C-alpha cells in the first residue's frame, strides 16, 4: 500500500472526537481511512475496504507465524470493532453523538476456506465525515500518522492540522486537551 495516500476528516470529527483506541489501532484506522478515500465511489452507499489478514496482523505488530493466529484474529477484531467508533459533538445541533465506523467486519477464521481478506463495511453515517468533503476538513498524509509513535502525538498532530490556516488561534482549555489526549 502507498504511504503517500491522503486521509480526509471533517474538522468537527477531529476536534470533537474522544476515542479509546491504542496507538496501533489508531494507525490501523489511518490505513483503513486512506484505503476508503482512495476507492470511494460516491454512487455506492455500501462502501467496503479490504485488508489481507496478514497485512491486518502486521499493522498491529502481531506475530503472524503463531499457531494461534485465528484465535488472536477473533479477539483482535472483536476488540477493534468495539473501539472503532467516534464520540463527537455536533455544535450546530448541540448534540453528542456516538458513531461506529463500521456496520460489519467479515472474515474467515480458517485458511482452508480460501479467502484471507478482512472486509470492513463502512457505516454510512461516517461517510460524510471522511470522504467527499468540500469545506471544514483536514487533509493528512497516511505516512505522517504512521511515523508518529504515540496516540497522544497522533491526536495532537490531527488537532493542530485541523486548526491550521485559521485567521485566529483556537480557544481550548487544558481540561479539554487532557480529555482528547
mmCIF file of the C-alpha atoms, coordinates in Angstrom:
data_MODEL
# 
_entry.id   MODEL 
# 
loop_
_atom_site.group_PDB 
_atom_site.id 
_atom_site.type_symbol 
_atom_site.label_atom_id 
_atom_site.label_alt_id 
_atom_site.label_comp_id 
_atom_site.label_asym_id 
_atom_site.label_entity_id 
_atom_site.label_seq_id 
_atom_site.pdbx_PDB_ins_code 
_atom_site.Cartn_x 
_atom_site.Cartn_y 
_atom_site.Cartn_z 
_atom_site.occupancy 
_atom_site.B_iso_or_equiv 
_atom_site.pdbx_formal_charge 
_atom_site.auth_seq_id 
_atom_site.auth_comp_id 
_atom_site.auth_asym_id 
_atom_site.auth_atom_id 
_atom_site.pdbx_PDB_model_num 
ATOM 1   C CA . UNK A 1 1   ? 0.000   0.000   0.000  1.00 0.00 ? 1   UNK A CA 1 
ATOM 2   C CA . UNK A 1 2   ? 1.149   3.507   -0.754 1.00 0.00 ? 2   UNK A CA 1 
ATOM 3   C CA . UNK A 1 3   ? 2.499   5.684   2.052  1.00 0.00 ? 3   UNK A CA 1 
ATOM 4   C CA . UNK A 1 4   ? 1.588   8.977   0.374  1.00 0.00 ? 4   UNK A CA 1 
ATOM 5   C CA . UNK A 1 5   ? -2.163  8.341   0.485  1.00 0.00 ? 5   UNK A CA 1 
ATOM 6   C CA . UNK A 1 6   ? -4.322  11.150  1.828  1.00 0.00 ? 6   UNK A CA 1 
ATOM 7   C CA . UNK A 1 7   ? -6.798  10.834  4.662  1.00 0.00 ? 7   UNK A CA 1 
ATOM 8   C CA . UNK A 1 8   ? -9.548  13.420  4.997  1.00 0.00 ? 8   UNK A CA 1 
ATOM 9   C CA . UNK A 1 9   ? -11.615 14.037  8.105  1.00 0.00 ? 9   UNK A CA 1 
ATOM 10  C CA . UNK A 1 10  ? -14.111 16.727  8.918  1.00 0.00 ? 10  UNK A CA 1 
ATOM 11  C CA . UNK A 1 11  ? -12.752 19.242  11.403 1.00 0.00 ? 11  UNK A CA 1 
ATOM 12  C CA . UNK A 1 12  ? -15.775 18.585  13.641 1.00 0.00 ? 12  UNK A CA 1 
ATOM 13  C CA . UNK A 1 13  ? -14.817 14.910  13.776 1.00 0.00 ? 13  UNK A CA 1 
ATOM 14  C CA . UNK A 1 14  ? -11.158 15.653  14.624 1.00 0.00 ? 14  UNK A CA 1 
ATOM 15  C CA . UNK A 1 15  ? -11.877 18.392  17.147 1.00 0.00 ? 15  UNK A CA 1 
ATOM 16  C CA . UNK A 1 16  ? -14.752 16.638  18.867 1.00 0.00 ? 16  UNK A CA 1 
ATOM 17  C CA . UNK A 1 17  ? -13.618 13.015  18.933 1.00 0.00 ? 17  UNK A CA 1 
ATOM 18  C CA . UNK A 1 18  ? -12.524 11.124  22.011 1.00 0.00 ? 18  UNK A CA 1 
ATOM 19  C CA . UNK A 1 19  ? -11.585 7.514   21.355 1.00 0.00 ? 19  UNK A CA 1 
ATOM 20  C CA . UNK A 1 20  ? -10.249 4.577   23.316 1.00 0.00 ? 20  UNK A CA 1 
ATOM 21  C CA . UNK A 1 21  ? -8.062  3.011   20.631 1.00 0.00 ? 21  UNK A CA 1 
ATOM 22  C CA . UNK A 1 22  ? -4.424  2.115   21.190 1.00 0.00 ? 22  UNK A CA 1 
ATOM 23  C CA . UNK A 1 23  ? -1.725  3.740   19.047 1.00 0.00 ? 23  UNK A CA 1 
ATOM 24  C CA . UNK A 1 24  ? -1.561  0.623   16.831 1.00 0.00 ? 24  UNK A CA 1 
ATOM 25  C CA . UNK A 1 25  ? -5.337  0.677   16.364 1.00 0.00 ? 25  UNK A CA 1 
ATOM 26  C CA . UNK A 1 26  ? -5.240  4.409   15.511 1.00 0.00 ? 26  UNK A CA 1 
ATOM 27  C CA . UNK A 1 27  ? -2.578  3.676   12.882 1.00 0.00 ? 27  UNK A CA 1 
ATOM 28  C CA . UNK A 1 28  ? -4.649  0.793   11.512 1.00 0.00 ? 28  UNK A CA 1 
ATOM 29  C CA . UNK A 1 29  ? -7.656  3.133   11.308 1.00 0.00 ? 29  UNK A CA 1 
ATOM 30  C CA . UNK A 1 30  ? -5.490  5.607   9.357  1.00 0.00 ? 30  UNK A CA 1 
ATOM 31  C CA . UNK A 1 31  ? -4.644  2.842   6.867  1.00 0.00 ? 31  UNK A CA 1 
ATOM 32  C CA . UNK A 1 32  ? -8.323  1.890   6.525  1.00 0.00 ? 32  UNK A CA 1 
ATOM 33  C CA . UNK A 1 33  ? -9.392  5.530   6.094  1.00 0.00 ? 33  UNK A CA 1 
ATOM 34  C CA . UNK A 1 34  ? -6.728  6.077   3.416  1.00 0.00 ? 34  UNK A CA 1 
ATOM 35  C CA . UNK A 1 35  ? -7.908  3.000   1.530  1.00 0.00 ? 35  UNK A CA 1 
ATOM 36  C CA . UNK A 1 36  ? -11.545 4.093   1.921  1.00 0.00 ? 36  UNK A CA 1 
ATOM 37  C CA . UNK A 1 37  ? -10.790 7.519   0.469  1.00 0.00 ? 37  UNK A CA 1 
ATOM 38  C CA . UNK A 1 38  ? -8.742  6.003   -2.364 1.00 0.00 ? 38  UNK A CA 1 
ATOM 39  C CA . UNK A 1 39  ? -11.543 3.704   -3.552 1.00 0.00 ? 39  UNK A CA 1 
ATOM 40  C CA . UNK A 1 40  ? -14.577 5.743   -2.536 1.00 0.00 ? 40  UNK A CA 1 
ATOM 41  C CA . UNK A 1 41  ? -17.353 5.740   -5.087 1.00 0.00 ? 41  UNK A CA 1 
ATOM 42  C CA . UNK A 1 42  ? -19.937 8.446   -4.435 1.00 0.00 ? 42  UNK A CA 1 
ATOM 43  C CA . UNK A 1 43  ? -22.670 6.383   -6.072 1.00 0.00 ? 43  UNK A CA 1 
ATOM 44  C CA . UNK A 1 44  ? -22.188 3.471   -3.696 1.00 0.00 ? 44  UNK A CA 1 
ATOM 45  C CA . UNK A 1 45  ? -23.502 3.860   -0.149 1.00 0.00 ? 45  UNK A CA 1 
ATOM 46  C CA . UNK A 1 46  ? -22.282 0.410   0.953  1.00 0.00 ? 46  UNK A CA 1 
ATOM 47  C CA . UNK A 1 47  ? -18.547 1.046   0.595  1.00 0.00 ? 47  UNK A CA 1 
ATOM 48  C CA . UNK A 1 48  ? -16.146 -1.635  1.737  1.00 0.00 ? 48  UNK A CA 1 
ATOM 49  C CA . UNK A 1 49  ? -12.422 -1.721  2.400  1.00 0.00 ? 49  UNK A CA 1 
ATOM 50  C CA . UNK A 1 50  ? -10.439 -4.962  2.281  1.00 0.00 ? 50  UNK A CA 1 
ATOM 51  C CA . UNK A 1 51  ? -7.199  -5.856  4.022  1.00 0.00 ? 51  UNK A CA 1 
ATOM 52  C CA . UNK A 1 52  ? -5.416  -9.159  3.789  1.00 0.00 ? 52  UNK A CA 1 
ATOM 53  C CA . UNK A 1 53  ? -5.325  -10.954 7.148  1.00 0.00 ? 53  UNK A CA 1 
ATOM 54  C CA . UNK A 1 54  ? -1.502  -10.829 7.205  1.00 0.00 ? 54  UNK A CA 1 
ATOM 55  C CA . UNK A 1 55  ? -1.493  -7.075  6.496  1.00 0.00 ? 55  UNK A CA 1 
ATOM 56  C CA . UNK A 1 56  ? -4.001  -6.535  9.282  1.00 0.00 ? 56  UNK A CA 1 
ATOM 57  C CA . UNK A 1 57  ? -1.977  -8.524  11.823 1.00 0.00 ? 57  UNK A CA 1 
ATOM 58  C CA . UNK A 1 58  ? 1.226   -6.835  10.629 1.00 0.00 ? 58  UNK A CA 1 
ATOM 59  C CA . UNK A 1 59  ? -0.197  -3.333  11.267 1.00 0.00 ? 59  UNK A CA 1 
ATOM 60  C CA . UNK A 1 60  ? -0.937  -4.400  14.827 1.00 0.00 ? 60  UNK A CA 1 
ATOM 61  C CA . UNK A 1 61  ? 2.544   -5.987  15.270 1.00 0.00 ? 61  UNK A CA 1 
ATOM 62  C CA . UNK A 1 62  ? 1.073   -9.418  15.938 1.00 0.00 ? 62  UNK A CA 1 
ATOM 63  C CA . UNK A 1 63  ? 3.330   -12.401 15.218 1.00 0.00 ? 63  UNK A CA 1 
ATOM 64  C CA . UNK A 1 64  ? 1.780   -13.789 12.045 1.00 0.00 ? 64  UNK A CA 1 
ATOM 65  C CA . UNK A 1 65  ? 3.665   -17.100 12.325 1.00 0.00 ? 65  UNK A CA 1 
ATOM 66  C CA . UNK A 1 66  ? 1.972   -18.028 15.580 1.00 0.00 ? 66  UNK A CA 1 
ATOM 67  C CA . UNK A 1 67  ? -0.102  -21.195 15.620 1.00 0.00 ? 67  UNK A CA 1 
ATOM 68  C CA . UNK A 1 68  ? -2.785  -19.205 17.436 1.00 0.00 ? 68  UNK A CA 1 
ATOM 69  C CA . UNK A 1 69  ? -3.403  -16.718 14.559 1.00 0.00 ? 69  UNK A CA 1 
ATOM 70  C CA . UNK A 1 70  ? -7.118  -17.464 14.216 1.00 0.00 ? 70  UNK A CA 1 
ATOM 71  C CA . UNK A 1 71  ? -7.776  -17.200 17.937 1.00 0.00 ? 71  UNK A CA 1 
ATOM 72  C CA . UNK A 1 72  ? -5.792  -13.961 18.034 1.00 0.00 ? 72  UNK A CA 1 
ATOM 73  C CA . UNK A 1 73  ? -7.600  -12.663 14.934 1.00 0.00 ? 73  UNK A CA 1 
ATOM 74  C CA . UNK A 1 74  ? -11.012 -13.318 16.526 1.00 0.00 ? 74  UNK A CA 1 
ATOM 75  C CA . UNK A 1 75  ? -10.028 -11.481 19.710 1.00 0.00 ? 75  UNK A CA 1 
ATOM 76  C CA . UNK A 1 76  ? -8.297  -8.590  17.955 1.00 0.00 ? 76  UNK A CA 1 
ATOM 77  C CA . UNK A 1 77  ? -11.148 -7.968  15.504 1.00 0.00 ? 77  UNK A CA 1 
ATOM 78  C CA . UNK A 1 78  ? -13.714 -8.132  18.301 1.00 0.00 ? 78  UNK A CA 1 
ATOM 79  C CA . UNK A 1 79  ? -11.778 -5.610  20.379 1.00 0.00 ? 79  UNK A CA 1 
ATOM 80  C CA . UNK A 1 80  ? -11.119 -3.374  17.360 1.00 0.00 ? 80  UNK A CA 1 
ATOM 81  C CA . UNK A 1 81  ? -14.803 -3.314  16.392 1.00 0.00 ? 81  UNK A CA 1 
ATOM 82  C CA . UNK A 1 82  ? -15.755 -2.315  19.956 1.00 0.00 ? 82  UNK A CA 1 
ATOM 83  C CA . UNK A 1 83  ? -13.266 0.586   19.890 1.00 0.00 ? 83  UNK A CA 1 
ATOM 84  C CA . UNK A 1 84  ? -13.857 1.652   16.261 1.00 0.00 ? 84  UNK A CA 1 
ATOM 85  C CA . UNK A 1 85  ? -16.311 4.424   16.969 1.00 0.00 ? 85  UNK A CA 1 
ATOM 86  C CA . UNK A 1 86  ? -16.095 8.133   17.489 1.00 0.00 ? 86  UNK A CA 1 
ATOM 87  C CA . UNK A 1 87  ? -17.714 10.304  20.102 1.00 0.00 ? 87  UNK A CA 1 
ATOM 88  C CA . UNK A 1 88  ? -18.208 13.776  18.789 1.00 0.00 ? 88  UNK A CA 1 
ATOM 89  C CA . UNK A 1 89  ? -20.224 16.895  19.384 1.00 0.00 ? 89  UNK A CA 1 
ATOM 90  C CA . UNK A 1 90  ? -22.410 18.391  16.688 1.00 0.00 ? 90  UNK A CA 1 
ATOM 91  C CA . UNK A 1 91  ? -22.129 22.067  17.579 1.00 0.00 ? 91  UNK A CA 1 
ATOM 92  C CA . UNK A 1 92  ? -24.870 23.084  15.124 1.00 0.00 ? 92  UNK A CA 1 
ATOM 93  C CA . UNK A 1 93  ? -27.470 20.710  16.598 1.00 0.00 ? 93  UNK A CA 1 
ATOM 94  C CA . UNK A 1 94  ? -25.942 20.837  20.102 1.00 0.00 ? 94  UNK A CA 1 
ATOM 95  C CA . UNK A 1 95  ? -25.967 17.050  20.363 1.00 0.00 ? 95  UNK A CA 1 
ATOM 96  C CA . UNK A 1 96  ? -23.482 14.424  21.490 1.00 0.00 ? 96  UNK A CA 1 
ATOM 97  C CA . UNK A 1 97  ? -23.004 11.543  19.070 1.00 0.00 ? 97  UNK A CA 1 
ATOM 98  C CA . UNK A 1 98  ? -21.516 8.055   19.227 1.00 0.00 ? 98  UNK A CA 1 
ATOM 99  C CA . UNK A 1 99  ? -20.945 6.752   15.720 1.00 0.00 ? 99  UNK A CA 1 
ATOM 100 C CA . UNK A 1 100 ? -19.401 3.365   14.862 1.00 0.00 ? 100 UNK A CA 1 
ATOM 101 C CA . UNK A 1 101 ? -17.028 3.415   11.889 1.00 0.00 ? 101 UNK A CA 1 
ATOM 102 C CA . UNK A 1 102 ? -18.158 0.016   10.582 1.00 0.00 ? 102 UNK A CA 1 
ATOM 103 C CA . UNK A 1 103 ? -21.502 -1.650  10.020 1.00 0.00 ? 103 UNK A CA 1 
ATOM 104 C CA . UNK A 1 104 ? -19.817 -5.015  9.639  1.00 0.00 ? 104 UNK A CA 1 
ATOM 105 C CA . UNK A 1 105 ? -16.436 -6.741  9.643  1.00 0.00 ? 105 UNK A CA 1 
ATOM 106 C CA . UNK A 1 106 ? -16.381 -10.019 7.726  1.00 0.00 ? 106 UNK A CA 1 
ATOM 107 C CA . UNK A 1 107 ? -13.586 -12.606 7.719  1.00 0.00 ? 107 UNK A CA 1 
ATOM 108 C CA . UNK A 1 108 ? -12.889 -16.333 7.555  1.00 0.00 ? 108 UNK A CA 1 
ATOM 109 C CA . UNK A 1 109 ? -11.486 -17.945 10.651 1.00 0.00 ? 109 UNK A CA 1 
ATOM 110 C CA . UNK A 1 110 ? -9.826  -20.803 8.806  1.00 0.00 ? 110 UNK A CA 1 
ATOM 111 C CA . UNK A 1 111 ? -7.418  -20.587 5.888  1.00 0.00 ? 111 UNK A CA 1 
ATOM 112 C CA . UNK A 1 112 ? -8.806  -23.771 4.331  1.00 0.00 ? 112 UNK A CA 1 
ATOM 113 C CA . UNK A 1 113 ? -11.889 -21.757 3.343  1.00 0.00 ? 113 UNK A CA 1 
ATOM 114 C CA . UNK A 1 114 ? -9.663  -19.912 0.873  1.00 0.00 ? 114 UNK A CA 1 
ATOM 115 C CA . UNK A 1 115 ? -10.283 -16.216 1.359  1.00 0.00 ? 115 UNK A CA 1 
ATOM 116 C CA . UNK A 1 116 ? -7.901  -14.469 3.761  1.00 0.00 ? 116 UNK A CA 1 
ATOM 117 C CA . UNK A 1 117 ? -9.322  -10.969 3.276  1.00 0.00 ? 117 UNK A CA 1 
ATOM 118 C CA . UNK A 1 118 ? -10.940 -9.000  6.048  1.00 0.00 ? 118 UNK A CA 1 
ATOM 119 C CA . UNK A 1 119 ? -13.810 -6.905  4.664  1.00 0.00 ? 119 UNK A CA 1 
ATOM 120 C CA . UNK A 1 120 ? -14.700 -3.717  6.531  1.00 0.00 ? 120 UNK A CA 1 
ATOM 121 C CA . UNK A 1 121 ? -18.129 -2.331  5.608  1.00 0.00 ? 121 UNK A CA 1 
ATOM 122 C CA . UNK A 1 122 ? -18.267 1.361   6.483  1.00 0.00 ? 122 UNK A CA 1 
ATOM 123 C CA . UNK A 1 123 ? -21.176 2.899   8.353  1.00 0.00 ? 123 UNK A CA 1 
ATOM 124 C CA . UNK A 1 124 ? -22.989 5.383   6.103  1.00 0.00 ? 124 UNK A CA 1 
ATOM 125 C CA . UNK A 1 125 ? -23.044 7.958   8.958  1.00 0.00 ? 125 UNK A CA 1 
ATOM 126 C CA . UNK A 1 126 ? -19.230 8.101   8.885  1.00 0.00 ? 126 UNK A CA 1 
ATOM 127 C CA . UNK A 1 127 ? -19.015 8.642   5.115  1.00 0.00 ? 127 UNK A CA 1 
ATOM 128 C CA . UNK A 1 128 ? -19.839 12.377  5.061  1.00 0.00 ? 128 UNK A CA 1 
ATOM 129 C CA . UNK A 1 129 ? -17.218 12.966  7.769  1.00 0.00 ? 129 UNK A CA 1 
ATOM 130 C CA . UNK A 1 130 ? -14.325 11.278  5.954  1.00 0.00 ? 130 UNK A CA 1 
ATOM 131 C CA . UNK A 1 131 ? -14.865 11.443  2.161  1.00 0.00 ? 131 UNK A CA 1 
ATOM 132 C CA . UNK A 1 132 ? -16.376 13.828  -0.372 1.00 0.00 ? 132 UNK A CA 1 
ATOM 133 C CA . UNK A 1 133 ? -15.720 16.857  1.828  1.00 0.00 ? 133 UNK A CA 1 
ATOM 134 C CA . UNK A 1 134 ? -15.820 20.355  0.305  1.00 0.00 ? 134 UNK A CA 1 
ATOM 135 C CA . UNK A 1 135 ? -15.224 22.540  3.361  1.00 0.00 ? 135 UNK A CA 1 
ATOM 136 C CA . UNK A 1 136 ? -14.176 22.418  7.021  1.00 0.00 ? 136 UNK A CA 1 
ATOM 137 C CA . UNK A 1 137 ? -11.963 19.367  6.627  1.00 0.00 ? 137 UNK A CA 1 
ATOM 138 C CA . UNK A 1 138 ? -8.341  18.394  7.172  1.00 0.00 ? 138 UNK A CA 1 
ATOM 139 C CA . UNK A 1 139 ? -6.036  16.509  4.818  1.00 0.00 ? 139 UNK A CA 1 
ATOM 140 C CA . UNK A 1 140 ? -3.424  14.305  6.446  1.00 0.00 ? 140 UNK A CA 1 
ATOM 141 C CA . UNK A 1 141 ? -0.882  12.054  4.755  1.00 0.00 ? 141 UNK A CA 1 
ATOM 142 C CA . UNK A 1 142 ? -1.034  8.456   5.966  1.00 0.00 ? 142 UNK A CA 1 
ATOM 143 C CA . UNK A 1 143 ? 2.782   8.339   6.233  1.00 0.00 ? 143 UNK A CA 1 
ATOM 144 C CA . UNK A 1 144 ? 2.719   11.182  8.790  1.00 0.00 ? 144 UNK A CA 1 
ATOM 145 C CA . UNK A 1 145 ? 0.323   9.288   11.047 1.00 0.00 ? 145 UNK A CA 1 
ATOM 146 C CA . UNK A 1 146 ? 2.267   6.024   10.696 1.00 0.00 ? 146 UNK A CA 1 
ATOM 147 C CA . UNK A 1 147 ? 5.547   7.768   11.592 1.00 0.00 ? 147 UNK A CA 1 
ATOM 148 C CA . UNK A 1 148 ? 4.266   9.026   14.954 1.00 0.00 ? 148 UNK A CA 1 
ATOM 149 C CA . UNK A 1 149 ? 4.995   6.805   17.951 1.00 0.00 ? 149 UNK A CA 1 
ATOM 150 C CA . UNK A 1 150 ? 2.230   7.582   20.440 1.00 0.00 ? 150 UNK A CA 1 
ATOM 151 C CA . UNK A 1 151 ? -1.515  8.050   20.417 1.00 0.00 ? 151 UNK A CA 1 
ATOM 152 C CA . UNK A 1 152 ? -1.115  11.463  22.061 1.00 0.00 ? 152 UNK A CA 1 
ATOM 153 C CA . UNK A 1 153 ? 1.241   12.581  19.284 1.00 0.00 ? 153 UNK A CA 1 
ATOM 154 C CA . UNK A 1 154 ? -1.243  11.452  16.619 1.00 0.00 ? 154 UNK A CA 1 
ATOM 155 C CA . UNK A 1 155 ? -4.170  13.163  18.341 1.00 0.00 ? 155 UNK A CA 1 
ATOM 156 C CA . UNK A 1 156 ? -2.226  16.395  18.857 1.00 0.00 ? 156 UNK A CA 1 
ATOM 157 C CA . UNK A 1 157 ? -0.995  16.333  15.236 1.00 0.00 ? 157 UNK A CA 1 
ATOM 158 C CA . UNK A 1 158 ? -4.557  15.912  13.914 1.00 0.00 ? 158 UNK A CA 1 
ATOM 159 C CA . UNK A 1 159 ? -5.867  18.663  16.203 1.00 0.00 ? 159 UNK A CA 1 
ATOM 160 C CA . UNK A 1 160 ? -3.162  21.124  15.168 1.00 0.00 ? 160 UNK A CA 1 
ATOM 161 C CA . UNK A 1 161 ? -3.667  20.312  11.471 1.00 0.00 ? 161 UNK A CA 1 
ATOM 162 C CA . UNK A 1 162 ? -7.415  20.892  11.856 1.00 0.00 ? 162 UNK A CA 1 
ATOM 163 C CA . UNK A 1 163 ? -6.764  24.388  13.238 1.00 0.00 ? 163 UNK A CA 1 
ATOM 164 C CA . UNK A 1 164 ? -4.092  25.317  10.643 1.00 0.00 ? 164 UNK A CA 1 
ATOM 165 C CA . UNK A 1 165 ? -4.929  28.160  8.297  1.00 0.00 ? 165 UNK A CA 1 
ATOM 166 C CA . UNK A 1 166 ? -7.295  29.913  10.672 1.00 0.00 ? 166 UNK A CA 1 
ATOM 167 C CA . UNK A 1 167 ? -7.144  33.688  10.964 1.00 0.00 ? 167 UNK A CA 1 
ATOM 168 C CA . UNK A 1 168 ? -7.292  33.417  14.755 1.00 0.00 ? 168 UNK A CA 1 
ATOM 169 C CA . UNK A 1 169 ? -5.978  30.758  17.139 1.00 0.00 ? 169 UNK A CA 1 
ATOM 170 C CA . UNK A 1 170 ? -8.485  28.335  18.690 1.00 0.00 ? 170 UNK A CA 1 
ATOM 171 C CA . UNK A 1 171 ? -9.501  28.506  22.297 1.00 0.00 ? 171 UNK A CA 1 
ATOM 172 C CA . UNK A 1 172 ? -9.120  25.177  24.019 1.00 0.00 ? 172 UNK A CA 1 
ATOM 173 C CA . UNK A 1 173 ? -8.873  24.654  27.753 1.00 0.00 ? 173 UNK A CA 1 
ATOM 174 C CA . UNK A 1 174 ? -6.295  22.431  29.419 1.00 0.00 ? 174 UNK A CA 1 
ATOM 175 C CA . UNK A 1 175 ? -9.123  20.161  30.597 1.00 0.00 ? 175 UNK A CA 1 
ATOM 176 C CA . UNK A 1 176 ? -10.449 19.804  27.032 1.00 0.00 ? 176 UNK A CA 1 
ATOM 177 C CA . UNK A 1 177 ? -6.967  18.975  25.762 1.00 0.00 ? 177 UNK A CA 1 
ATOM 178 C CA . UNK A 1 178 ? -6.431  16.410  28.534 1.00 0.00 ? 178 UNK A CA 1 
ATOM 179 C CA . UNK A 1 179 ? -9.756  14.780  27.661 1.00 0.00 ? 179 UNK A CA 1 
ATOM 180 C CA . UNK A 1 180 ? -8.762  14.461  23.991 1.00 0.00 ? 180 UNK A CA 1 
ATOM 181 C CA . UNK A 1 181 ? -5.280  13.179  24.756 1.00 0.00 ? 181 UNK A CA 1 
# 
